[in-house]
mmCIF file with all atom_site columns, C-alpha atoms and ligand atoms in Angstrom:
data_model
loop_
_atom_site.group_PDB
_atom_site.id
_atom_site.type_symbol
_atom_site.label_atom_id
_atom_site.label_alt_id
_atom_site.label_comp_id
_atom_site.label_asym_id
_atom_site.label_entity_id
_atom_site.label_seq_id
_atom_site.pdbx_PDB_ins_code
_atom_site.Cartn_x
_atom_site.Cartn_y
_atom_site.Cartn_z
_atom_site.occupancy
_atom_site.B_iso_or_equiv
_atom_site.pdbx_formal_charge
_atom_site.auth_seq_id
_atom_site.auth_comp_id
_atom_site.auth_asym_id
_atom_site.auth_atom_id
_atom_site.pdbx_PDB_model_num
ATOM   1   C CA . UNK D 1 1   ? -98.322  129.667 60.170 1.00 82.00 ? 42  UNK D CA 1
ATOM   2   C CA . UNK D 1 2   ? -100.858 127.932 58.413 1.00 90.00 ? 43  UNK D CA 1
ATOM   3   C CA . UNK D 1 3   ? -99.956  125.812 55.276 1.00 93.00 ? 44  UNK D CA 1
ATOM   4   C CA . UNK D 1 4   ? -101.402 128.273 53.091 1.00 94.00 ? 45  UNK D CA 1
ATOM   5   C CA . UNK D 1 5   ? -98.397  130.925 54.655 1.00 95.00 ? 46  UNK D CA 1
ATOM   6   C CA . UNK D 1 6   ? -96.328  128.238 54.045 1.00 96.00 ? 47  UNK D CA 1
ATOM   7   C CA . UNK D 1 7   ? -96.556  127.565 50.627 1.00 97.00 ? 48  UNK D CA 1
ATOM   8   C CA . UNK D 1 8   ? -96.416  131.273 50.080 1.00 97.00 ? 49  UNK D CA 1
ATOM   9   C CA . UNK D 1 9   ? -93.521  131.540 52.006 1.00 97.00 ? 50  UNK D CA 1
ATOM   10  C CA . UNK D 1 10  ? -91.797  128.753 50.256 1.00 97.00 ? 51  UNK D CA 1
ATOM   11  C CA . UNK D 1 11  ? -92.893  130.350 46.808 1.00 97.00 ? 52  UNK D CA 1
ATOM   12  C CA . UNK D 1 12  ? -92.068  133.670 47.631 1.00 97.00 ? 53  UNK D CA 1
ATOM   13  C CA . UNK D 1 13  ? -87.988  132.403 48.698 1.00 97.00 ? 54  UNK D CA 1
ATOM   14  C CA . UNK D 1 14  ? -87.576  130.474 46.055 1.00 96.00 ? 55  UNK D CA 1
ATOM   15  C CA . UNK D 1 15  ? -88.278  133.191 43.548 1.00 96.00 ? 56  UNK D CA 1
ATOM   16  C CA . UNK D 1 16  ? -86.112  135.716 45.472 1.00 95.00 ? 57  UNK D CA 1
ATOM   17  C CA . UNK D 1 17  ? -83.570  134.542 46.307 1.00 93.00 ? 58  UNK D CA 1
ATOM   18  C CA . UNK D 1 18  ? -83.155  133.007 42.426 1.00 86.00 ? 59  UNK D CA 1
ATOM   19  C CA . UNK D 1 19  ? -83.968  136.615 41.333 1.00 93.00 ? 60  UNK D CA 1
ATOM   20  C CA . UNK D 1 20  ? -80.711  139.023 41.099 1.00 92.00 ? 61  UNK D CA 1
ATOM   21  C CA . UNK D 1 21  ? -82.839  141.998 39.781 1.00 96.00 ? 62  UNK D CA 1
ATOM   22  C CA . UNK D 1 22  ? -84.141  143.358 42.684 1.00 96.00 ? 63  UNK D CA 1
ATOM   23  C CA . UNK D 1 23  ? -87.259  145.333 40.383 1.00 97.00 ? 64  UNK D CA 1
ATOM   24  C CA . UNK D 1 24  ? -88.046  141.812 39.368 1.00 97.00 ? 65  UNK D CA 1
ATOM   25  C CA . UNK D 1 25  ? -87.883  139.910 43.333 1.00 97.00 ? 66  UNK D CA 1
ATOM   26  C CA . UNK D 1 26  ? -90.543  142.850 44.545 1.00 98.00 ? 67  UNK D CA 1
ATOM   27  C CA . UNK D 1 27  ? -92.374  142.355 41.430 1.00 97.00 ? 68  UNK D CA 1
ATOM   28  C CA . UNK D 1 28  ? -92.709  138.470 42.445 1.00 97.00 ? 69  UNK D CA 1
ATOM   29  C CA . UNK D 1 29  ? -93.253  138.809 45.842 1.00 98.00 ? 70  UNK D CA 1
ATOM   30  C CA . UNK D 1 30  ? -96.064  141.189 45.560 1.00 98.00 ? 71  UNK D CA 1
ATOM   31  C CA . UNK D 1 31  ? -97.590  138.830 42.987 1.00 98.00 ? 72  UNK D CA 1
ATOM   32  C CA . UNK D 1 32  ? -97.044  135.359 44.603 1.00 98.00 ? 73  UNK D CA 1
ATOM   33  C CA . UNK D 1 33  ? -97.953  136.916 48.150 1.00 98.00 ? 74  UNK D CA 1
ATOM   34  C CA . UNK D 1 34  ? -101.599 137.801 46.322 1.00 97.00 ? 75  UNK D CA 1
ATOM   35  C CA . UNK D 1 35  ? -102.187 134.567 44.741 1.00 97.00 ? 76  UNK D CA 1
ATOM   36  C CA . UNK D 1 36  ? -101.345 132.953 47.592 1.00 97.00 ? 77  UNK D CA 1
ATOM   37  C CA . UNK D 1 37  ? -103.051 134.161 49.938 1.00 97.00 ? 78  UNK D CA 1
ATOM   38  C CA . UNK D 1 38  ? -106.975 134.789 48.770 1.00 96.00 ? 79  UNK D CA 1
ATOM   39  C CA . UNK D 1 39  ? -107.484 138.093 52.229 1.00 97.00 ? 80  UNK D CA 1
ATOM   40  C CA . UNK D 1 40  ? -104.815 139.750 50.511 1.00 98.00 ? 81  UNK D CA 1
ATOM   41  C CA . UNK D 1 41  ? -107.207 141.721 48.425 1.00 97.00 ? 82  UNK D CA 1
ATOM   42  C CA . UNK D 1 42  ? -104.139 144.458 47.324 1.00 98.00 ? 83  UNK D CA 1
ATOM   43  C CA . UNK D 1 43  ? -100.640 143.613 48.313 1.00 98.00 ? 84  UNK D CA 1
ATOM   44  C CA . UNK D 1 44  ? -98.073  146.284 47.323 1.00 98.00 ? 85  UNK D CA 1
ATOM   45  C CA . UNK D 1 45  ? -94.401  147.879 48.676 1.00 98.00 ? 86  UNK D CA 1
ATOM   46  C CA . UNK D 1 46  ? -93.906  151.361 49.147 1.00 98.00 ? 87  UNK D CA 1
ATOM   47  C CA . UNK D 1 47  ? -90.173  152.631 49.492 1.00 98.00 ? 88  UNK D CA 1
ATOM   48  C CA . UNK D 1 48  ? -88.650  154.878 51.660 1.00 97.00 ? 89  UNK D CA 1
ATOM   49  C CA . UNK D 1 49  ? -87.309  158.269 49.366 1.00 96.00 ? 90  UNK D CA 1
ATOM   50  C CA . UNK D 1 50  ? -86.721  160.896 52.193 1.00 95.00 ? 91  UNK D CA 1
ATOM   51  C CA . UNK D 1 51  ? -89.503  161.889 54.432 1.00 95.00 ? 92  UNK D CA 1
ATOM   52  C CA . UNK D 1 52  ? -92.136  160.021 52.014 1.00 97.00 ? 93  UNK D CA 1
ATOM   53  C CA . UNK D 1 53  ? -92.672  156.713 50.900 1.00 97.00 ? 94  UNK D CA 1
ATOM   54  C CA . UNK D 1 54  ? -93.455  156.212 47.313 1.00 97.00 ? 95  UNK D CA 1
ATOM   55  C CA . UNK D 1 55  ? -95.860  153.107 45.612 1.00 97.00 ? 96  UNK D CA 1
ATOM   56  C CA . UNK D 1 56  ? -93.573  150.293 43.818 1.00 97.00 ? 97  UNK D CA 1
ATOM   57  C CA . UNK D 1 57  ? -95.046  147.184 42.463 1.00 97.00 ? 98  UNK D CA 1
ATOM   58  C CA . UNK D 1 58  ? -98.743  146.333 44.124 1.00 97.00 ? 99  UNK D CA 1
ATOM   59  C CA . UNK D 1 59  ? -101.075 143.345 42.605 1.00 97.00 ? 100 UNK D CA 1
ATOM   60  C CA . UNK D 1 60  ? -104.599 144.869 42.938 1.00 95.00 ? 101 UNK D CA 1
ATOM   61  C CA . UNK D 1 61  ? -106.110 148.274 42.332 1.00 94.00 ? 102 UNK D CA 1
ATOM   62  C CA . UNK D 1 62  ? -104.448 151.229 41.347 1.00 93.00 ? 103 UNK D CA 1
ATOM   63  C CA . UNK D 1 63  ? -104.402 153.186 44.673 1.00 90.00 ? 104 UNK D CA 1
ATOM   64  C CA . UNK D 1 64  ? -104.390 157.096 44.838 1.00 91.00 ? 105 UNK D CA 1
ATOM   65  C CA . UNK D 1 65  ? -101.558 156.875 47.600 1.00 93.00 ? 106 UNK D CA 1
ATOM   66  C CA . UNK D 1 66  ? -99.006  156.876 45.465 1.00 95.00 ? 107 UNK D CA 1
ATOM   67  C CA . UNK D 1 67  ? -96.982  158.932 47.787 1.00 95.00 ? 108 UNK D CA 1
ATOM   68  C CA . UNK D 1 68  ? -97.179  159.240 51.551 1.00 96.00 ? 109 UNK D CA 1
ATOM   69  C CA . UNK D 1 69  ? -95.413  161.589 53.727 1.00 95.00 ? 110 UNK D CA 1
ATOM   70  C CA . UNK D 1 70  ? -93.998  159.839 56.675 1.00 93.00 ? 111 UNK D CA 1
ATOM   71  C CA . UNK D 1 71  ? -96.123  161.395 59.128 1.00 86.00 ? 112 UNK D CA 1
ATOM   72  C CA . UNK D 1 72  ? -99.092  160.141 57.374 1.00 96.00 ? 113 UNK D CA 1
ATOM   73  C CA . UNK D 1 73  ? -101.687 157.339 57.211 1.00 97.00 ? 114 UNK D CA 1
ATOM   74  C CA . UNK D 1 74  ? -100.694 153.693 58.774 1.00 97.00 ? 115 UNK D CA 1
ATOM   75  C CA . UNK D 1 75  ? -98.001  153.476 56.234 1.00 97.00 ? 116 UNK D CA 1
ATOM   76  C CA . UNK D 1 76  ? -96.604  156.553 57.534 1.00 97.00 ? 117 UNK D CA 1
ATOM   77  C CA . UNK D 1 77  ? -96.852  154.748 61.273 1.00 97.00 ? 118 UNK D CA 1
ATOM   78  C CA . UNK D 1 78  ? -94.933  152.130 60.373 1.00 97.00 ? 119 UNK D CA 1
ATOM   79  C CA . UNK D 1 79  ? -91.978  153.610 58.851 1.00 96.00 ? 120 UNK D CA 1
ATOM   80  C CA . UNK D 1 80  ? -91.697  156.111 61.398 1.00 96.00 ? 121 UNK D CA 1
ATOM   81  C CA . UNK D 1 81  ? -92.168  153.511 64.142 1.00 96.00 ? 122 UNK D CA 1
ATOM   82  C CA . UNK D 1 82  ? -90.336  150.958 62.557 1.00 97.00 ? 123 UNK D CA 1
ATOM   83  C CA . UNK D 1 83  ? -92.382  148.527 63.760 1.00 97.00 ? 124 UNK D CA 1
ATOM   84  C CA . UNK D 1 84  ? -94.955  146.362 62.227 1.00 98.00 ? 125 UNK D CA 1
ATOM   85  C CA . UNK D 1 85  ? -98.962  147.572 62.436 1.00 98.00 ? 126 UNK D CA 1
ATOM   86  C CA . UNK D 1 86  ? -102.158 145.372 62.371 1.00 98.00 ? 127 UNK D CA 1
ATOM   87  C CA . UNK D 1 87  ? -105.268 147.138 61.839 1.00 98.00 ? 128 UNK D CA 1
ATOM   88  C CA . UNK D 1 88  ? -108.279 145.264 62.914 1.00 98.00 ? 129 UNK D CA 1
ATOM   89  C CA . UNK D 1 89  ? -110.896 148.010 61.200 1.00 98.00 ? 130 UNK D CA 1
ATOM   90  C CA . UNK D 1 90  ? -109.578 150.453 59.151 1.00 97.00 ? 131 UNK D CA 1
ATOM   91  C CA . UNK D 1 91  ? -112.407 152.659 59.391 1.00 96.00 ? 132 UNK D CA 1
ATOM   92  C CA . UNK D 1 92  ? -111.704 152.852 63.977 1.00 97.00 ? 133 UNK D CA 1
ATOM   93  C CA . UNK D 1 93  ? -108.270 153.827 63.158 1.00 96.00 ? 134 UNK D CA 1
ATOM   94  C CA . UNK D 1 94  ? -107.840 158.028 62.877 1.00 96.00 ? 135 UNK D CA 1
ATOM   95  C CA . UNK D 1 95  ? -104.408 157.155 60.434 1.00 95.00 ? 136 UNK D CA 1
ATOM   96  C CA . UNK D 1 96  ? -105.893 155.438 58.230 1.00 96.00 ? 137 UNK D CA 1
ATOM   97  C CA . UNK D 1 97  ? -105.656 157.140 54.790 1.00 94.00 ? 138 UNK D CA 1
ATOM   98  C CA . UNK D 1 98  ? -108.330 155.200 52.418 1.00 93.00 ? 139 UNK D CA 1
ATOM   99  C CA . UNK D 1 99  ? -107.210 153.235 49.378 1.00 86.00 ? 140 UNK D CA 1
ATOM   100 C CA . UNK D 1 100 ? -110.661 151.630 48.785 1.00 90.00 ? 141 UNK D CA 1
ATOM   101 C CA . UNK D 1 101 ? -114.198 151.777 50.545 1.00 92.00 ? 142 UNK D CA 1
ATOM   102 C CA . UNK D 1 102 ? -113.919 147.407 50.485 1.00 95.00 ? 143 UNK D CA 1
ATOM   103 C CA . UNK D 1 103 ? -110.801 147.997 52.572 1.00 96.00 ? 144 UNK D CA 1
ATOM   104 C CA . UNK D 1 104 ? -111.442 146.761 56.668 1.00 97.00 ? 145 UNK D CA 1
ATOM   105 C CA . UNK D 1 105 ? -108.370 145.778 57.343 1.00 98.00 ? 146 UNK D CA 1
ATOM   106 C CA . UNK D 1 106 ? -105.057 146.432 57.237 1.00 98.00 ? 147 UNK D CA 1
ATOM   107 C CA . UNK D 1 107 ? -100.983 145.021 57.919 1.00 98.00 ? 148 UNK D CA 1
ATOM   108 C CA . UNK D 1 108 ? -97.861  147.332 57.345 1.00 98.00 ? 149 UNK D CA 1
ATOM   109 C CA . UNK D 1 109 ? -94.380  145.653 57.785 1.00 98.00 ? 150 UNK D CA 1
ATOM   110 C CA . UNK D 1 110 ? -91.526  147.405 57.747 1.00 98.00 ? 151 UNK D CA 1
ATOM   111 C CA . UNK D 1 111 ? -88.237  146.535 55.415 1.00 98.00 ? 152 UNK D CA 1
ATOM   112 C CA . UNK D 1 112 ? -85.288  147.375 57.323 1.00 98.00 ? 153 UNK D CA 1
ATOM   113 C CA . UNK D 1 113 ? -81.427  146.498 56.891 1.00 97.00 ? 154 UNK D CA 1
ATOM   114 C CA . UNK D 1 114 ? -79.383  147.260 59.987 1.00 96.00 ? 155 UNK D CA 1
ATOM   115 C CA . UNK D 1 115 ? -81.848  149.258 61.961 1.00 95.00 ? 156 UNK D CA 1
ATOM   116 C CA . UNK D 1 116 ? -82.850  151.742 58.765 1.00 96.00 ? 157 UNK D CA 1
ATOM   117 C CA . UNK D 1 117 ? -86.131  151.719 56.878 1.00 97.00 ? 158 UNK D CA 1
ATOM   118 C CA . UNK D 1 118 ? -86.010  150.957 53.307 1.00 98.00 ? 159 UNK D CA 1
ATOM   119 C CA . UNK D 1 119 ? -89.340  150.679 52.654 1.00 98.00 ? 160 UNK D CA 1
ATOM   120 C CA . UNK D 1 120 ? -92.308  148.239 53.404 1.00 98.00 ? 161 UNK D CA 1
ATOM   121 C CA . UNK D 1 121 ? -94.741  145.670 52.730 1.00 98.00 ? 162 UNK D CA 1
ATOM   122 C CA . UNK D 1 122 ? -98.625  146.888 52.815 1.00 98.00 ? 163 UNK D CA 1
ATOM   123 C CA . UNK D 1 123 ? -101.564 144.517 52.453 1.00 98.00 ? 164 UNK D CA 1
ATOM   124 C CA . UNK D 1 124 ? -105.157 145.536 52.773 1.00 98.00 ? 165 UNK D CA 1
ATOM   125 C CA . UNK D 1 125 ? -108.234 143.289 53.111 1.00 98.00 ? 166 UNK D CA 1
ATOM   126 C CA . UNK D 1 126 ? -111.711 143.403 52.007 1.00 97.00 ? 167 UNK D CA 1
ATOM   127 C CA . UNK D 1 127 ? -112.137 141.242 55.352 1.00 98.00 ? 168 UNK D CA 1
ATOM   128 C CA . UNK D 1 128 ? -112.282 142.668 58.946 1.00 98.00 ? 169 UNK D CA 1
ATOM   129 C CA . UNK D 1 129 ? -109.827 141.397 61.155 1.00 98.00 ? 170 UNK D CA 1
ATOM   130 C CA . UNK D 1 130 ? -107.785 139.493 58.109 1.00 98.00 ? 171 UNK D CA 1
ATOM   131 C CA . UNK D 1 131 ? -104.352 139.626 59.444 1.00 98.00 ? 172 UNK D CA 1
ATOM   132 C CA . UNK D 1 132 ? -103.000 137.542 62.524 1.00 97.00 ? 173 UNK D CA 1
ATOM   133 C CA . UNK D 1 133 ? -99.870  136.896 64.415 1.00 97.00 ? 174 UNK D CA 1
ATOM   134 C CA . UNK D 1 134 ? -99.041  134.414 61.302 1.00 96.00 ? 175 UNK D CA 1
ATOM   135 C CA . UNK D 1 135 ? -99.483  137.161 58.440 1.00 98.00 ? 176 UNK D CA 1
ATOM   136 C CA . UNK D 1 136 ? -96.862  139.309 60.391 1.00 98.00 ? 177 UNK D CA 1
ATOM   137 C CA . UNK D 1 137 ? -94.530  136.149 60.639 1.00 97.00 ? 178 UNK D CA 1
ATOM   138 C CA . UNK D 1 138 ? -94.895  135.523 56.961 1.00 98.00 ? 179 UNK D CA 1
ATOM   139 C CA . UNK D 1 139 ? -94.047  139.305 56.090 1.00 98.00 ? 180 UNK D CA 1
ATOM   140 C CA . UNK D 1 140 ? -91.314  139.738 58.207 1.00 98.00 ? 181 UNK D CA 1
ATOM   141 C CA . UNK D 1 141 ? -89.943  137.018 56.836 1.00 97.00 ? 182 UNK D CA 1
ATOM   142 C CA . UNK D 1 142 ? -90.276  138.161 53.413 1.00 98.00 ? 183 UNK D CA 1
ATOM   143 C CA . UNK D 1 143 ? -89.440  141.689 54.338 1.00 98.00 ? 184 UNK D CA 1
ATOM   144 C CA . UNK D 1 144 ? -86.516  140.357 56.041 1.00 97.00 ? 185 UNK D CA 1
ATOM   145 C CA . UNK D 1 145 ? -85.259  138.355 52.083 1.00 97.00 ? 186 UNK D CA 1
ATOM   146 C CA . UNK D 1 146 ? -86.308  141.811 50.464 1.00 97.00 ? 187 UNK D CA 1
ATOM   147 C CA . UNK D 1 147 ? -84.220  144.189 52.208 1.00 97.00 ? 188 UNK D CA 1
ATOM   148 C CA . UNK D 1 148 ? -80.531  143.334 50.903 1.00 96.00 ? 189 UNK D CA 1
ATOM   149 C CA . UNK D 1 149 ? -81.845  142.624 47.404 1.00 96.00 ? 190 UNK D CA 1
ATOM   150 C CA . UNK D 1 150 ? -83.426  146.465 47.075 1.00 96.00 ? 191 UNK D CA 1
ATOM   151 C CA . UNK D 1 151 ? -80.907  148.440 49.417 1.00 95.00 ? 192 UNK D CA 1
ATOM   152 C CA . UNK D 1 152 ? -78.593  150.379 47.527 1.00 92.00 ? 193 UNK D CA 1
ATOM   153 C CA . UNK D 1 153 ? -81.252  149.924 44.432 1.00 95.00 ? 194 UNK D CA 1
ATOM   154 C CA . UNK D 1 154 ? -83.746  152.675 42.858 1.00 95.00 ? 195 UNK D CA 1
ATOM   155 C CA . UNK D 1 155 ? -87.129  150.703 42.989 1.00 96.00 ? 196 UNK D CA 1
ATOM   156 C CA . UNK D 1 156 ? -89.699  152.211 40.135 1.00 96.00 ? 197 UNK D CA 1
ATOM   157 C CA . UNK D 1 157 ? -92.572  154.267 40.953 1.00 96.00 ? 198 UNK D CA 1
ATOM   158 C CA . UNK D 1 158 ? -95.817  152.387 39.811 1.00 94.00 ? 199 UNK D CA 1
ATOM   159 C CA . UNK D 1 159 ? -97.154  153.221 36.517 1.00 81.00 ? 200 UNK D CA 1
ATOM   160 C CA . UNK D 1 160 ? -100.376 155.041 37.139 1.00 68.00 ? 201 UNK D CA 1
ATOM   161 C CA . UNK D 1 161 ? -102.446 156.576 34.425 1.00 55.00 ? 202 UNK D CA 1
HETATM 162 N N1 . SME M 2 .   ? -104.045 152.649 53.956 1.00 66.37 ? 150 SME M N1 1
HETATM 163 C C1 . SME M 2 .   ? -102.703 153.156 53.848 1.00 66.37 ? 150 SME M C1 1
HETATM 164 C C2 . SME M 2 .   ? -102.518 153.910 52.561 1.00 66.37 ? 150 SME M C2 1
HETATM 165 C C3 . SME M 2 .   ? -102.081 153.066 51.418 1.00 66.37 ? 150 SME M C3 1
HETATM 166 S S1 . SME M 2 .   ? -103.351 152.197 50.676 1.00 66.37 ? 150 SME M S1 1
HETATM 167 O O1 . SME M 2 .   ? -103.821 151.222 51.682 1.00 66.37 ? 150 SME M O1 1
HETATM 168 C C4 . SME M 2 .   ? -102.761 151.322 49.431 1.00 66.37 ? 150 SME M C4 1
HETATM 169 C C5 . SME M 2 .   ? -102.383 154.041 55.047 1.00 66.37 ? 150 SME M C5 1
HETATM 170 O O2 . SME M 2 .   ? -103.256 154.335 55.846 1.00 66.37 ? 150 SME M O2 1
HETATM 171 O O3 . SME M 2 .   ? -101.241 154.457 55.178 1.00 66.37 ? 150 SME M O3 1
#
């Protein structure tokens, strides 16, 4: 990781894990993750509710994927495959559901607890190729400190107008 991961790393555990309310942790991780890191152009979780995942806190433009049907898009992928995706160019990649024409790249990381889904982490980058071995570290990580503060909870849906 570089020391830019680091210190987001670092930022983003220390405000978890001193953060009972789990609505508040995802809030901060979304929004220290984005200031961190400047290729994180929108950062947001989406949470598993049945067969779709719905949009929880994001820092960046509101996105019309509010809700995606697990069989859908790269966010779809992920949760189905529980496994974490890198997409080099968004615009190569038949899944890809669009969230932005800046958007070239893409990372979804699952949050699991004890083999089940409970949502994930979803960055997208103005920047081709933005996300490397070191991004999925970081996020796994950080998916890994998310996922027994929100299971069991009711994350909110993103205000949208
Ligand atoms: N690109 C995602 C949709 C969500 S937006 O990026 C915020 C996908 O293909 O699933």
């Amino acid at each position: 990781m570089t020391d830019r991961h680091q210190a987001a790393l670092d930022a983003v555990t220390t405000a978890v894990t001193g953060e009972p309310d789990a609505q508040r942790a995802t809030e901060r991780a979304v929004q220290l993750l984005a200031q961190h890191l400047p290729d994180y152009t929108w950062t947001g979780i989406y949470l598993l509710d049945g067969n779709e995942l719905y949009l929880g806190p994001y820092a960046g433009k509101p996105s019309p994927h509010t809700r995606i049907p697990l069989g859908r898009g790269i966010c779809g992928a992920a949760a189905s495959e529980k496994a974490s995706i890198i997409v080099d160019d968004v615009n190569a990649d038949p899944r890809y559901l669009a969230c932005s024409i800046e958007t070239r790249s893409e990372i979804v990381v699952p949050i699991m607890l004890d083999g089940e889904v409970l949502g994930e982490l979803d960055i997208d980058s103005d920047k081709p190729a933005a996300f490397t071995a070191a991004d999925q570290k970081l996020l796994e990580q950080i998916a890994a400190l998310l996922a027994p503060k929100i299971a069991g909870t009711r994350i909110r849906p993103a205000d949208h107008p």
